[in-house]
Amino acid sequence: MYGVLTTASFIQCSGADQTKMDDVKLTLSTNSALNDKLEPKTLYQLNGRLIPVNTESPPKLAYISSATLCLGPLPTLPPGLTNKTAITSLGWVLAREEV
């Protein structure tokens, strides 16, 4: 069976000076086979588009399931992968507010 798979997740952000420990909630979404799901407590590299919404709901990351790379379970990851999250995107910032 095929369908839209959605998963609640987060991106860990520490700020430019790496003094904060914030988790930004987001929703992962893909259109794929229902058995092609992401496993809990596992780190993945995803290729997709970040879609911020203009409401209180978390932004959506629509990813391509065939381009997903499993990096391994969280407790066994090498320390060099810590704080290596990167998002490359184009956008237009209309306002910014500290929360």
mmCIF file of C-alpha atoms in Angstrom:
data_model
loop_
_atom_site.group_PDB
_atom_site.id
_atom_site.type_symbol
_atom_site.label_atom_id
_atom_site.label_comp_id
_atom_site.label_asym_id
_atom_site.label_seq_id
_atom_site.Cartn_x
_atom_site.Cartn_y
_atom_site.Cartn_z
ATOM 1 C CA MET A 1 0.000 0.000 0.000
ATOM 2 C CA TYR A 2 1.085 3.541 -0.727
ATOM 3 C CA GLY A 3 0.149 6.751 1.010
ATOM 4 C CA VAL A 4 1.350 9.885 2.737
ATOM 5 C CA LEU A 5 3.496 9.126 5.785
ATOM 6 C CA THR A 6 3.830 11.843 8.427
ATOM 7 C CA THR A 7 6.152 11.746 11.421
ATOM 8 C CA ALA A 8 6.583 14.243 14.250
ATOM 9 C CA SER A 9 10.242 15.165 14.692
ATOM 10 C CA PHE A 10 12.542 18.041 15.631
ATOM 11 C CA ILE A 11 15.748 19.794 14.668
ATOM 12 C CA GLN A 12 18.159 20.535 17.484
ATOM 13 C CA CYS A 13 19.410 24.127 17.290
ATOM 14 C CA SER A 14 22.180 25.642 19.391
ATOM 15 C CA GLY A 15 22.418 29.080 17.769
ATOM 16 C CA ALA A 16 25.366 30.685 16.014
ATOM 17 C CA ASP A 17 27.396 30.855 19.234
ATOM 18 C CA GLN A 18 26.268 27.342 20.302
ATOM 19 C CA THR A 19 24.926 28.482 23.685
ATOM 20 C CA LYS A 20 21.280 27.418 23.309
ATOM 21 C CA MET A 21 19.765 23.954 23.365
ATOM 22 C CA ASP A 22 16.470 24.410 21.527
ATOM 23 C CA ASP A 23 14.461 21.690 19.807
ATOM 24 C CA VAL A 24 12.446 23.088 16.895
ATOM 25 C CA LYS A 25 9.444 20.857 16.190
ATOM 26 C CA LEU A 26 8.659 19.920 12.603
ATOM 27 C CA THR A 27 6.557 17.394 10.717
ATOM 28 C CA LEU A 28 8.239 15.002 8.283
ATOM 29 C CA SER A 29 6.116 14.012 5.297
ATOM 30 C CA THR A 30 6.616 11.727 2.296
ATOM 31 C CA ASN A 31 4.489 9.861 -0.233
ATOM 32 C CA SER A 32 5.740 6.281 -0.192
ATOM 33 C CA ALA A 33 5.017 2.658 0.631
ATOM 34 C CA LEU A 34 3.508 2.338 4.086
ATOM 35 C CA ASN A 35 6.269 -0.069 5.191
ATOM 36 C CA ASP A 36 8.949 2.512 4.237
ATOM 37 C CA LYS A 37 8.792 4.343 7.565
ATOM 38 C CA LEU A 38 11.452 5.992 9.710
ATOM 39 C CA GLU A 39 12.449 4.044 12.819
ATOM 40 C CA PRO A 40 12.427 5.709 16.259
ATOM 41 C CA LYS A 41 15.767 6.583 17.929
ATOM 42 C CA THR A 42 17.563 6.439 14.571
ATOM 43 C CA LEU A 43 19.336 9.277 12.774
ATOM 44 C CA TYR A 44 18.573 9.844 9.079
ATOM 45 C CA GLN A 45 19.822 12.180 6.391
ATOM 46 C CA LEU A 46 16.788 13.439 4.476
ATOM 47 C CA ASN A 47 16.596 15.199 1.126
ATOM 48 C CA GLY A 48 13.540 17.392 0.734
ATOM 49 C CA ARG A 49 11.940 20.801 1.069
ATOM 50 C CA LEU A 50 11.226 22.699 4.267
ATOM 51 C CA ILE A 51 7.773 24.279 4.091
ATOM 52 C CA PRO A 52 7.147 26.810 6.885
ATOM 53 C CA VAL A 53 3.496 27.594 7.499
ATOM 54 C CA ASN A 54 2.012 30.865 8.688
ATOM 55 C CA THR A 55 0.210 29.300 11.659
ATOM 56 C CA GLU A 56 1.106 27.879 15.061
ATOM 57 C CA SER A 57 1.603 24.398 13.591
ATOM 58 C CA PRO A 58 5.194 23.201 13.090
ATOM 59 C CA PRO A 59 6.854 23.549 9.679
ATOM 60 C CA LYS A 60 6.735 20.573 7.321
ATOM 61 C CA LEU A 61 9.750 18.865 5.785
ATOM 62 C CA ALA A 62 8.545 17.076 2.648
ATOM 63 C CA TYR A 63 11.292 14.569 1.891
ATOM 64 C CA ILE A 64 12.026 12.060 -0.872
ATOM 65 C CA SER A 65 11.895 8.582 0.665
ATOM 66 C CA SER A 66 14.130 7.010 -2.009
ATOM 67 C CA ALA A 67 16.911 9.486 -1.106
ATOM 68 C CA THR A 68 16.788 8.737 2.644
ATOM 69 C CA LEU A 69 20.088 7.651 4.180
ATOM 70 C CA CYS A 70 20.022 5.829 7.525
ATOM 71 C CA LEU A 71 23.035 6.917 9.611
ATOM 72 C CA GLY A 72 22.389 4.502 12.469
ATOM 73 C CA PRO A 73 20.879 4.239 15.931
ATOM 74 C CA LEU A 74 21.393 7.222 18.229
ATOM 75 C CA PRO A 75 23.469 5.654 21.050
ATOM 76 C CA THR A 76 26.118 4.282 18.653
ATOM 77 C CA LEU A 77 26.757 7.376 16.531
ATOM 78 C CA PRO A 78 30.300 8.744 16.421
ATOM 79 C CA PRO A 79 30.706 12.102 18.228
ATOM 80 C CA GLY A 80 31.691 13.796 14.949
ATOM 81 C CA LEU A 81 28.056 13.711 13.817
ATOM 82 C CA THR A 82 26.839 15.763 16.797
ATOM 83 C CA ASN A 83 25.430 19.213 15.906
ATOM 84 C CA LYS A 84 25.876 18.642 12.170
ATOM 85 C CA THR A 85 22.292 19.415 11.125
ATOM 86 C CA ALA A 86 22.169 21.717 8.123
ATOM 87 C CA ILE A 87 19.285 23.138 6.147
ATOM 88 C CA THR A 88 19.926 24.827 2.839
ATOM 89 C CA SER A 89 16.946 26.705 1.485
ATOM 90 C CA LEU A 90 15.693 29.861 -0.130
ATOM 91 C CA GLY A 91 13.169 31.967 1.683
ATOM 92 C CA TRP A 92 11.938 35.379 2.631
ATOM 93 C CA VAL A 93 11.946 36.350 6.304
ATOM 94 C CA LEU A 94 9.156 38.800 7.071
ATOM 95 C CA ALA A 95 9.608 38.963 10.837
ATOM 96 C CA ARG A 96 11.775 37.507 13.563
ATOM 97 C CA GLU A 97 10.925 37.168 17.227
ATOM 98 C CA GLU A 98 12.797 35.685 20.199
ATOM 99 C CA VAL A 99 10.670 33.108 22.024
#
